[in-house]
């Protein structure tokens, strides 16, 4: 096997094509980046009209209406409510700011484009999935590449990854990150990867790098639980790259800029993390905190961890997305159309294989180690979660999606790609077969998402929330529109099983949005 070596050891992100590299290296990078956009879009298109679930039934209207005219208020509002959430057992101010910003973005999309809020919300999720796909590609290249990123042709890993990550974007149940808080958790997973990218690509540590690293470490400790693992992942990635790609010994590794940067990340992270967890322990020692934030270390976690480390696999997720559907969900107009479109993309990708760099065995082994670490870190929150221990059992443990899916799915697919290339030695025919297999997996995931969308469209709660979303997106200020909105609100209050608190949330959030859009309550009767 001929291995194309990549010259240089710099850390720059864009410097023209390196000597000896194909002249079309930049064009091939453009091809990869387009696939990072197109493949997730194709896979997630069936979910564009799926009704919001959980807190998103309220938050998109509440946050959008509250912050539309003053986005900077997101910061002050989050700080003001921070103690309340801390007493409930979690402290995620930066994550909540991100969540509110994404809700505001969806609200503005609804208002400016006159889309139903549902569609605007799902478009935000698609955007986050595209960002995550790009982050996975960038992470892989950061570990594999000795020279400047984008200064040489992308590797065969980069050609495969958009299809692999797309195959993992499955609506694996009602709590999967593709259907619930997708924007937040997919963006968080991208953040985790990009922190590792920065650590891997740093060539020389300067004083301002140190300041940023200490600040970033503290910030990650108050972002959200999945973001905690950005620091250990960066550590593993830097060590794996130094040992397997750069061939550094222990002394060189310890002196490298990347290792020193990760040490500073730990120095910023650990004191803040320890202080927050100590305060939460005091508030929640006697119970009564938010159930979704409760953690437990027991023997069941040892059984849950390997199950969640397998729950990213597309066939397992397909089962959760399509389990209650009769008939053959893989057939139909949409799956055939998706297969044709993805097939065309794959054929064009195969043409670029000869121009891509082929990583050697040791760099691929290093990437596999980093991917396995990411998979382990991604599954840990579920393994320790009381909510997962309580609500998931049996086959659901390794088929149903949860918050961890945003990290474990791309990590698992990255591991598959690295191991497949190690086994096949990246021969052209083997790459074509791998691309074909990933294309079929991505098509299957698109079909599974279509099946999930068909199911959810039959739920009465989804139908109601979609009608509310449509009424908000095409707001009618007259009496007839008011009558229709009052009927929708009455139905929502009548059917809501969450009690007075949830009913009040419906009323307040819809009123907040309606006043921001039209200066009137959602329902004027009795107001």
PDB file of C-alpha atoms in Angstrom, residues 227-507:
ATOM      1  CA  UNK A 227     -19.802  19.337  27.677  1.00  0.00           C
ATOM      2  CA  UNK A 228     -17.900  18.072  30.729  1.00  0.00           C
ATOM      3  CA  UNK A 229     -16.189  15.503  28.539  1.00  0.00           C
ATOM      4  CA  UNK A 230     -14.592  18.052  26.220  1.00  0.00           C
ATOM      5  CA  UNK A 231     -11.579  18.218  28.537  1.00  0.00           C
ATOM      6  CA  UNK A 232     -10.877  14.465  28.834  1.00  0.00           C
ATOM      7  CA  UNK A 233     -11.497  14.009  25.098  1.00  0.00           C
ATOM      8  CA  UNK A 234      -8.995  16.763  24.279  1.00  0.00           C
ATOM      9  CA  UNK A 235      -6.485  15.022  26.541  1.00  0.00           C
ATOM     10  CA  UNK A 236      -6.935  11.632  24.870  1.00  0.00           C
ATOM     11  CA  UNK A 237      -6.885  13.143  21.364  1.00  0.00           C
ATOM     12  CA  UNK A 238      -3.645  15.061  21.997  1.00  0.00           C
ATOM     13  CA  UNK A 239      -1.943  11.992  23.485  1.00  0.00           C
ATOM     14  CA  UNK A 240      -3.174   9.694  20.705  1.00  0.00           C
ATOM     15  CA  UNK A 241      -2.046  12.107  17.997  1.00  0.00           C
ATOM     16  CA  UNK A 242       1.334  12.653  19.615  1.00  0.00           C
ATOM     17  CA  UNK A 243       2.006   8.960  20.061  1.00  0.00           C
ATOM     18  CA  UNK A 244       0.444   7.411  16.938  1.00  0.00           C
ATOM     19  CA  UNK A 245       0.733  10.208  14.374  1.00  0.00           C
ATOM     20  CA  UNK A 246       3.710  12.341  15.401  1.00  0.00           C
ATOM     21  CA  UNK A 247       5.681   9.480  16.960  1.00  0.00           C
ATOM     22  CA  UNK A 248       6.528  11.432  20.098  1.00  0.00           C
ATOM     23  CA  UNK A 249       8.002   9.793  23.181  1.00  0.00           C
ATOM     24  CA  UNK A 250       6.731  10.399  26.729  1.00  0.00           C
ATOM     25  CA  UNK A 251       9.062  13.358  27.331  1.00  0.00           C
ATOM     26  CA  UNK A 252       8.141  15.043  24.042  1.00  0.00           C
ATOM     27  CA  UNK A 253       4.462  14.494  24.731  1.00  0.00           C
ATOM     28  CA  UNK A 254       4.603  16.103  28.160  1.00  0.00           C
ATOM     29  CA  UNK A 255       6.416  19.114  26.747  1.00  0.00           C
ATOM     30  CA  UNK A 256       4.111  19.551  23.759  1.00  0.00           C
ATOM     31  CA  UNK A 257       1.861  22.587  23.464  1.00  0.00           C
ATOM     32  CA  UNK A 258      -1.257  20.412  23.224  1.00  0.00           C
ATOM     33  CA  UNK A 259      -0.603  18.594  26.492  1.00  0.00           C
ATOM     34  CA  UNK A 260       0.162  21.844  28.294  1.00  0.00           C
ATOM     35  CA  UNK A 261      -3.046  23.339  26.893  1.00  0.00           C
ATOM     36  CA  UNK A 262      -5.106  20.402  28.164  1.00  0.00           C
ATOM     37  CA  UNK A 263      -3.454  20.748  31.584  1.00  0.00           C
ATOM     38  CA  UNK A 264      -4.669  24.351  31.657  1.00  0.00           C
ATOM     39  CA  UNK A 265      -8.148  23.227  30.595  1.00  0.00           C
ATOM     40  CA  UNK A 266      -8.184  20.820  33.548  1.00  0.00           C
ATOM     41  CA  UNK A 267      -6.952  23.599  35.846  1.00  0.00           C
ATOM     42  CA  UNK A 268      -9.878  25.791  34.813  1.00  0.00           C
ATOM     43  CA  UNK A 269     -12.431  22.983  34.796  1.00  0.00           C
ATOM     44  CA  UNK A 270     -11.855  21.043  38.019  1.00  0.00           C
ATOM     45  CA  UNK A 271     -12.273  23.826  40.637  1.00  0.00           C
ATOM     46  CA  UNK A 272     -15.514  25.083  39.074  1.00  0.00           C
ATOM     47  CA  UNK A 273     -16.868  21.569  38.555  1.00  0.00           C
ATOM     48  CA  UNK A 274     -16.018  20.533  42.131  1.00  0.00           C
ATOM     49  CA  UNK A 275     -17.590  23.663  43.617  1.00  0.00           C
ATOM     50  CA  UNK A 276     -20.806  23.264  41.609  1.00  0.00           C
ATOM     51  CA  UNK A 277     -21.175  19.568  42.447  1.00  0.00           C
ATOM     52  CA  UNK A 278     -20.500  20.271  46.146  1.00  0.00           C
ATOM     53  CA  UNK A 279     -23.255  22.908  46.257  1.00  0.00           C
ATOM     54  CA  UNK A 280     -25.676  20.628  44.376  1.00  0.00           C
ATOM     55  CA  UNK A 281     -24.924  17.783  46.767  1.00  0.00           C
ATOM     56  CA  UNK A 282     -25.906  20.012  49.662  1.00  0.00           C
ATOM     57  CA  UNK A 283     -29.203  20.990  48.057  1.00  0.00           C
ATOM     58  CA  UNK A 284     -30.125  17.510  46.836  1.00  0.00           C
ATOM     59  CA  UNK A 285     -28.824  15.226  49.584  1.00  0.00           C
ATOM     60  CA  UNK A 286     -32.353  14.716  50.941  1.00  0.00           C
ATOM     61  CA  UNK A 287     -34.011  14.336  47.520  1.00  0.00           C
ATOM     62  CA  UNK A 288     -36.469  16.671  45.891  1.00  0.00           C
ATOM     63  CA  UNK A 289     -34.233  17.849  43.056  1.00  0.00           C
ATOM     64  CA  UNK A 290     -34.917  17.590  39.322  1.00  0.00           C
ATOM     65  CA  UNK A 291     -35.136  13.896  38.478  1.00  0.00           C
ATOM     66  CA  UNK A 292     -33.394  14.296  35.115  1.00  0.00           C
ATOM     67  CA  UNK A 293     -30.224  15.574  36.807  1.00  0.00           C
ATOM     68  CA  UNK A 294     -29.917  12.862  39.461  1.00  0.00           C
ATOM     69  CA  UNK A 295     -26.810  10.693  39.205  1.00  0.00           C
ATOM     70  CA  UNK A 296     -26.121   7.361  40.857  1.00  0.00           C
ATOM     71  CA  UNK A 297     -23.078   5.083  40.949  1.00  0.00           C
ATOM     72  CA  UNK A 298     -24.145   1.479  41.384  1.00  0.00           C
ATOM     73  CA  UNK A 299     -23.884  -1.913  39.775  1.00  0.00           C
ATOM     74  CA  UNK A 300     -26.619  -1.198  37.249  1.00  0.00           C
ATOM     75  CA  UNK A 301     -24.470   1.506  35.700  1.00  0.00           C
ATOM     76  CA  UNK A 302     -21.938  -1.178  34.734  1.00  0.00           C
ATOM     77  CA  UNK A 303     -24.687  -2.882  32.723  1.00  0.00           C
ATOM     78  CA  UNK A 304     -26.101   0.324  31.272  1.00  0.00           C
ATOM     79  CA  UNK A 305     -22.734   1.623  30.033  1.00  0.00           C
ATOM     80  CA  UNK A 306     -22.019  -1.067  27.383  1.00  0.00           C
ATOM     81  CA  UNK A 307     -25.649  -0.956  26.272  1.00  0.00           C
ATOM     82  CA  UNK A 308     -25.484   2.812  25.708  1.00  0.00           C
ATOM     83  CA  UNK A 309     -22.140   2.366  23.934  1.00  0.00           C
ATOM     84  CA  UNK A 310     -24.028   0.233  21.390  1.00  0.00           C
ATOM     85  CA  UNK A 311     -27.188   2.345  21.186  1.00  0.00           C
ATOM     86  CA  UNK A 312     -25.729   4.533  18.423  1.00  0.00           C
ATOM     87  CA  UNK A 313     -25.834   1.752  15.808  1.00  0.00           C
ATOM     88  CA  UNK A 314     -28.284   2.665  13.010  1.00  0.00           C
ATOM     89  CA  UNK A 315     -30.064  -0.747  12.921  1.00  0.00           C
ATOM     90  CA  UNK A 316     -30.727  -0.510  16.680  1.00  0.00           C
ATOM     91  CA  UNK A 317     -32.010   3.041  16.289  1.00  0.00           C
ATOM     92  CA  UNK A 318     -34.181   2.013  13.332  1.00  0.00           C
ATOM     93  CA  UNK A 319     -35.947  -0.418  15.646  1.00  0.00           C
ATOM     94  CA  UNK A 320     -36.841   2.400  18.056  1.00  0.00           C
ATOM     95  CA  UNK A 321     -37.965   4.686  15.221  1.00  0.00           C
ATOM     96  CA  UNK A 322     -40.125   2.107  13.454  1.00  0.00           C
ATOM     97  CA  UNK A 323     -40.915  -0.551  16.075  1.00  0.00           C
ATOM     98  CA  UNK A 324     -44.700  -0.025  16.170  1.00  0.00           C
ATOM     99  CA  UNK A 325     -45.194   0.415  12.416  1.00  0.00           C
ATOM    100  CA  UNK A 326     -46.786  -2.376  10.448  1.00  0.00           C
ATOM    101  CA  UNK A 327     -45.518  -3.040   6.935  1.00  0.00           C
ATOM    102  CA  UNK A 328     -42.183  -2.537   5.278  1.00  0.00           C
ATOM    103  CA  UNK A 329     -41.012   0.964   6.199  1.00  0.00           C
ATOM    104  CA  UNK A 330     -37.944   0.720   3.961  1.00  0.00           C
ATOM    105  CA  UNK A 331     -40.038   1.001   0.807  1.00  0.00           C
ATOM    106  CA  UNK A 332     -41.856   3.997  -0.603  1.00  0.00           C
ATOM    107  CA  UNK A 333     -41.355   7.090  -2.694  1.00  0.00           C
ATOM    108  CA  UNK A 334     -39.181   8.924  -0.186  1.00  0.00           C
ATOM    109  CA  UNK A 335     -36.687   6.092   0.537  1.00  0.00           C
ATOM    110  CA  UNK A 336     -36.245   5.503  -3.196  1.00  0.00           C
ATOM    111  CA  UNK A 337     -35.737   9.226  -3.839  1.00  0.00           C
ATOM    112  CA  UNK A 338     -33.287   9.475  -0.917  1.00  0.00           C
ATOM    113  CA  UNK A 339     -31.342   6.477  -2.217  1.00  0.00           C
ATOM    114  CA  UNK A 340     -31.100   8.002  -5.687  1.00  0.00           C
ATOM    115  CA  UNK A 341     -29.888  11.359  -4.400  1.00  0.00           C
ATOM    116  CA  UNK A 342     -27.397   9.855  -1.951  1.00  0.00           C
ATOM    117  CA  UNK A 343     -26.284   7.430  -4.654  1.00  0.00           C
ATOM    118  CA  UNK A 344     -25.434  10.321  -6.975  1.00  0.00           C
ATOM    119  CA  UNK A 345     -23.449  11.969  -4.177  1.00  0.00           C
ATOM    120  CA  UNK A 346     -21.569   8.716  -3.549  1.00  0.00           C
ATOM    121  CA  UNK A 347     -20.691   8.273  -7.232  1.00  0.00           C
ATOM    122  CA  UNK A 348     -19.198  11.759  -7.288  1.00  0.00           C
ATOM    123  CA  UNK A 349     -17.330  11.010  -4.064  1.00  0.00           C
ATOM    124  CA  UNK A 350     -15.817   7.841  -5.532  1.00  0.00           C
ATOM    125  CA  UNK A 351     -14.306   9.944  -8.314  1.00  0.00           C
ATOM    126  CA  UNK A 352     -12.358  11.903  -5.701  1.00  0.00           C
ATOM    127  CA  UNK A 353     -10.948   8.865  -3.894  1.00  0.00           C
ATOM    128  CA  UNK A 354      -7.787   8.788  -6.012  1.00  0.00           C
ATOM    129  CA  UNK A 355      -6.977  12.382  -4.992  1.00  0.00           C
ATOM    130  CA  UNK A 356      -7.533  11.820  -1.252  1.00  0.00           C
ATOM    131  CA  UNK A 357      -4.674  11.068   1.119  1.00  0.00           C
ATOM    132  CA  UNK A 358      -4.620   7.597   2.626  1.00  0.00           C
ATOM    133  CA  UNK A 359      -3.703   7.497   6.325  1.00  0.00           C
ATOM    134  CA  UNK A 360      -1.228   4.891   7.458  1.00  0.00           C
ATOM    135  CA  UNK A 361      -2.022   2.203  10.004  1.00  0.00           C
ATOM    136  CA  UNK A 362      -0.690   3.997  13.093  1.00  0.00           C
ATOM    137  CA  UNK A 363      -2.603   7.265  12.526  1.00  0.00           C
ATOM    138  CA  UNK A 364      -5.797   5.272  11.949  1.00  0.00           C
ATOM    139  CA  UNK A 365      -5.153   3.362  15.167  1.00  0.00           C
ATOM    140  CA  UNK A 366      -4.745   6.671  17.001  1.00  0.00           C
ATOM    141  CA  UNK A 367      -8.015   7.947  15.539  1.00  0.00           C
ATOM    142  CA  UNK A 368      -9.757   4.730  16.605  1.00  0.00           C
ATOM    143  CA  UNK A 369      -8.479   5.235  20.182  1.00  0.00           C
ATOM    144  CA  UNK A 370      -9.800   8.812  20.210  1.00  0.00           C
ATOM    145  CA  UNK A 371     -13.162   7.701  18.773  1.00  0.00           C
ATOM    146  CA  UNK A 372     -13.480   4.949  21.378  1.00  0.00           C
ATOM    147  CA  UNK A 373     -12.755   7.465  24.133  1.00  0.00           C
ATOM    148  CA  UNK A 374     -15.432   9.804  22.762  1.00  0.00           C
ATOM    149  CA  UNK A 375     -17.901   6.913  22.656  1.00  0.00           C
ATOM    150  CA  UNK A 376     -17.125   5.998  26.262  1.00  0.00           C
ATOM    151  CA  UNK A 377     -17.394   9.597  27.485  1.00  0.00           C
ATOM    152  CA  UNK A 378     -20.624  10.109  25.556  1.00  0.00           C
ATOM    153  CA  UNK A 379     -22.261   7.052  27.131  1.00  0.00           C
ATOM    154  CA  UNK A 380     -21.208   7.837  30.719  1.00  0.00           C
ATOM    155  CA  UNK A 381     -23.997  10.357  31.501  1.00  0.00           C
ATOM    156  CA  UNK A 382     -26.628   7.767  30.599  1.00  0.00           C
ATOM    157  CA  UNK A 383     -24.856   5.064  32.599  1.00  0.00           C
ATOM    158  CA  UNK A 384     -24.979   7.286  35.697  1.00  0.00           C
ATOM    159  CA  UNK A 385     -28.440   8.785  35.134  1.00  0.00           C
ATOM    160  CA  UNK A 386     -31.296   7.855  37.474  1.00  0.00           C
ATOM    161  CA  UNK A 387     -33.714   8.829  34.693  1.00  0.00           C
ATOM    162  CA  UNK A 388     -32.189   6.280  32.291  1.00  0.00           C
ATOM    163  CA  UNK A 389     -32.091   3.590  34.993  1.00  0.00           C
ATOM    164  CA  UNK A 390     -35.771   4.245  35.723  1.00  0.00           C
ATOM    165  CA  UNK A 391     -37.258   4.716  32.261  1.00  0.00           C
ATOM    166  CA  UNK A 392     -35.180   2.492  29.986  1.00  0.00           C
ATOM    167  CA  UNK A 393     -35.069  -1.263  30.356  1.00  0.00           C
ATOM    168  CA  UNK A 394     -34.524  -4.319  28.189  1.00  0.00           C
ATOM    169  CA  UNK A 395     -34.040  -3.636  24.491  1.00  0.00           C
ATOM    170  CA  UNK A 396     -34.819   0.056  25.032  1.00  0.00           C
ATOM    171  CA  UNK A 397     -31.411   0.448  26.703  1.00  0.00           C
ATOM    172  CA  UNK A 398     -29.616  -0.152  23.412  1.00  0.00           C
ATOM    173  CA  UNK A 399     -32.234   1.062  20.920  1.00  0.00           C
ATOM    174  CA  UNK A 400     -33.846   4.199  22.369  1.00  0.00           C
ATOM    175  CA  UNK A 401     -32.178   7.566  21.937  1.00  0.00           C
ATOM    176  CA  UNK A 402     -31.462   9.943  24.813  1.00  0.00           C
ATOM    177  CA  UNK A 403     -29.259  13.005  25.435  1.00  0.00           C
ATOM    178  CA  UNK A 404     -26.156  10.867  24.966  1.00  0.00           C
ATOM    179  CA  UNK A 405     -27.161  10.050  21.365  1.00  0.00           C
ATOM    180  CA  UNK A 406     -25.810  13.374  20.092  1.00  0.00           C
ATOM    181  CA  UNK A 407     -22.309  12.240  21.110  1.00  0.00           C
ATOM    182  CA  UNK A 408     -22.405   8.444  20.894  1.00  0.00           C
ATOM    183  CA  UNK A 409     -23.835   8.303  17.364  1.00  0.00           C
ATOM    184  CA  UNK A 410     -21.058  10.337  15.670  1.00  0.00           C
ATOM    185  CA  UNK A 411     -18.443   8.728  17.937  1.00  0.00           C
ATOM    186  CA  UNK A 412     -19.617   5.240  17.039  1.00  0.00           C
ATOM    187  CA  UNK A 413     -19.733   5.959  13.327  1.00  0.00           C
ATOM    188  CA  UNK A 414     -16.254   7.534  13.484  1.00  0.00           C
ATOM    189  CA  UNK A 415     -14.992   4.369  15.185  1.00  0.00           C
ATOM    190  CA  UNK A 416     -16.600   2.224  12.463  1.00  0.00           C
ATOM    191  CA  UNK A 417     -14.902   4.233   9.704  1.00  0.00           C
ATOM    192  CA  UNK A 418     -11.479   4.092  11.381  1.00  0.00           C
ATOM    193  CA  UNK A 419     -11.691   0.348  12.030  1.00  0.00           C
ATOM    194  CA  UNK A 420     -13.032  -0.388   8.537  1.00  0.00           C
ATOM    195  CA  UNK A 421     -10.121   1.442   6.933  1.00  0.00           C
ATOM    196  CA  UNK A 422      -7.685  -0.364   9.224  1.00  0.00           C
ATOM    197  CA  UNK A 423      -9.098  -3.721   8.174  1.00  0.00           C
ATOM    198  CA  UNK A 424      -9.431  -3.006   4.441  1.00  0.00           C
ATOM    199  CA  UNK A 425      -6.198  -0.968   4.160  1.00  0.00           C
ATOM    200  CA  UNK A 426      -8.135   1.703   2.234  1.00  0.00           C
ATOM    201  CA  UNK A 427      -8.003  -0.004  -1.164  1.00  0.00           C
ATOM    202  CA  UNK A 428     -10.050   1.726  -3.850  1.00  0.00           C
ATOM    203  CA  UNK A 429     -12.496  -1.173  -4.242  1.00  0.00           C
ATOM    204  CA  UNK A 430     -12.884  -1.450  -0.481  1.00  0.00           C
ATOM    205  CA  UNK A 431     -13.543   2.288  -0.225  1.00  0.00           C
ATOM    206  CA  UNK A 432     -16.239   2.020  -2.872  1.00  0.00           C
ATOM    207  CA  UNK A 433     -17.883  -0.793  -0.917  1.00  0.00           C
ATOM    208  CA  UNK A 434     -17.640   1.193   2.325  1.00  0.00           C
ATOM    209  CA  UNK A 435     -19.206   4.219   0.677  1.00  0.00           C
ATOM    210  CA  UNK A 436     -21.997   2.047  -0.709  1.00  0.00           C
ATOM    211  CA  UNK A 437     -22.644   0.542   2.722  1.00  0.00           C
ATOM    212  CA  UNK A 438     -22.712   3.939   4.412  1.00  0.00           C
ATOM    213  CA  UNK A 439     -25.006   5.273   1.693  1.00  0.00           C
ATOM    214  CA  UNK A 440     -27.441   2.418   2.306  1.00  0.00           C
ATOM    215  CA  UNK A 441     -27.249   3.061   6.068  1.00  0.00           C
ATOM    216  CA  UNK A 442     -27.951   6.778   5.562  1.00  0.00           C
ATOM    217  CA  UNK A 443     -30.886   5.911   3.297  1.00  0.00           C
ATOM    218  CA  UNK A 444     -32.211   3.506   5.916  1.00  0.00           C
ATOM    219  CA  UNK A 445     -31.977   6.240   8.544  1.00  0.00           C
ATOM    220  CA  UNK A 446     -33.871   8.654   6.298  1.00  0.00           C
ATOM    221  CA  UNK A 447     -36.564   6.004   5.797  1.00  0.00           C
ATOM    222  CA  UNK A 448     -36.724   5.332   9.553  1.00  0.00           C
ATOM    223  CA  UNK A 449     -37.153   9.061  10.161  1.00  0.00           C
ATOM    224  CA  UNK A 450     -39.982   9.129   7.640  1.00  0.00           C
ATOM    225  CA  UNK A 451     -41.604   6.236   9.496  1.00  0.00           C
ATOM    226  CA  UNK A 452     -41.258   8.051  12.832  1.00  0.00           C
ATOM    227  CA  UNK A 453     -42.776  11.183  11.308  1.00  0.00           C
ATOM    228  CA  UNK A 454     -45.722   9.114  10.038  1.00  0.00           C
ATOM    229  CA  UNK A 455     -46.291   7.717  13.522  1.00  0.00           C
ATOM    230  CA  UNK A 456     -46.035  11.052  15.300  1.00  0.00           C
ATOM    231  CA  UNK A 457     -48.458  12.656  12.844  1.00  0.00           C
ATOM    232  CA  UNK A 458     -51.154  10.285  14.158  1.00  0.00           C
ATOM    233  CA  UNK A 459     -50.741  11.289  17.815  1.00  0.00           C
ATOM    234  CA  UNK A 460     -53.474  13.650  18.945  1.00  0.00           C
ATOM    235  CA  UNK A 461     -50.982  15.675  21.004  1.00  0.00           C
ATOM    236  CA  UNK A 462     -48.791  16.182  17.939  1.00  0.00           C
ATOM    237  CA  UNK A 463     -51.752  17.221  15.828  1.00  0.00           C
ATOM    238  CA  UNK A 464     -52.757  19.796  18.422  1.00  0.00           C
ATOM    239  CA  UNK A 465     -49.240  21.209  18.831  1.00  0.00           C
ATOM    240  CA  UNK A 466     -48.835  21.409  15.062  1.00  0.00           C
ATOM    241  CA  UNK A 467     -52.105  23.325  14.758  1.00  0.00           C
ATOM    242  CA  UNK A 468     -50.909  25.736  17.459  1.00  0.00           C
ATOM    243  CA  UNK A 469     -47.620  26.104  15.597  1.00  0.00           C
ATOM    244  CA  UNK A 470     -49.428  26.856  12.340  1.00  0.00           C
ATOM    245  CA  UNK A 471     -51.712  29.391  14.022  1.00  0.00           C
ATOM    246  CA  UNK A 472     -48.697  31.169  15.477  1.00  0.00           C
ATOM    247  CA  UNK A 473     -46.737  31.157  12.224  1.00  0.00           C
ATOM    248  CA  UNK A 474     -49.670  32.521  10.200  1.00  0.00           C
ATOM    249  CA  UNK A 475     -51.039  34.773  12.935  1.00  0.00           C
ATOM    250  CA  UNK A 476     -54.541  36.113  12.216  1.00  0.00           C
ATOM    251  CA  UNK A 477     -55.169  39.315  14.202  1.00  0.00           C
ATOM    252  CA  UNK A 478     -58.945  39.469  13.516  1.00  0.00           C
ATOM    253  CA  UNK A 479     -61.883  38.019  15.398  1.00  0.00           C
ATOM    254  CA  UNK A 480     -62.024  34.809  13.379  1.00  0.00           C
ATOM    255  CA  UNK A 481     -58.368  34.115  14.074  1.00  0.00           C
ATOM    256  CA  UNK A 482     -58.867  34.869  17.750  1.00  0.00           C
ATOM    257  CA  UNK A 483     -61.775  32.416  17.922  1.00  0.00           C
ATOM    258  CA  UNK A 484     -59.668  29.676  16.354  1.00  0.00           C
ATOM    259  CA  UNK A 485     -56.754  30.332  18.715  1.00  0.00           C
ATOM    260  CA  UNK A 486     -59.055  30.337  21.754  1.00  0.00           C
ATOM    261  CA  UNK A 487     -60.411  26.955  20.645  1.00  0.00           C
ATOM    262  CA  UNK A 488     -56.861  25.625  20.336  1.00  0.00           C
ATOM    263  CA  UNK A 489     -55.889  26.925  23.769  1.00  0.00           C
ATOM    264  CA  UNK A 490     -59.039  25.445  25.336  1.00  0.00           C
ATOM    265  CA  UNK A 491     -58.245  22.071  23.769  1.00  0.00           C
ATOM    266  CA  UNK A 492     -54.652  22.245  25.000  1.00  0.00           C
ATOM    267  CA  UNK A 493     -55.735  23.058  28.559  1.00  0.00           C
ATOM    268  CA  UNK A 494     -58.387  20.365  28.494  1.00  0.00           C
ATOM    269  CA  UNK A 495     -56.091  17.635  27.185  1.00  0.00           C
ATOM    270  CA  UNK A 496     -52.964  18.526  29.140  1.00  0.00           C
ATOM    271  CA  UNK A 497     -52.287  15.989  31.834  1.00  0.00           C
ATOM    272  CA  UNK A 498     -49.570  17.978  33.563  1.00  0.00           C
ATOM    273  CA  UNK A 499     -51.899  19.787  35.925  1.00  0.00           C
ATOM    274  CA  UNK A 500     -52.313  23.519  36.621  1.00  0.00           C
ATOM    275  CA  UNK A 501     -48.604  24.311  36.317  1.00  0.00           C
ATOM    276  CA  UNK A 502     -48.331  22.919  32.781  1.00  0.00           C
ATOM    277  CA  UNK A 503     -51.625  24.536  31.808  1.00  0.00           C
ATOM    278  CA  UNK A 504     -50.326  27.892  32.988  1.00  0.00           C
ATOM    279  CA  UNK A 505     -47.141  27.339  30.976  1.00  0.00           C
ATOM    280  CA  UNK A 506     -49.232  26.843  27.836  1.00  0.00           C
ATOM    281  CA  UNK A 507     -51.166  30.038  28.474  1.00  0.00           C
TER     282      UNK A 507
END
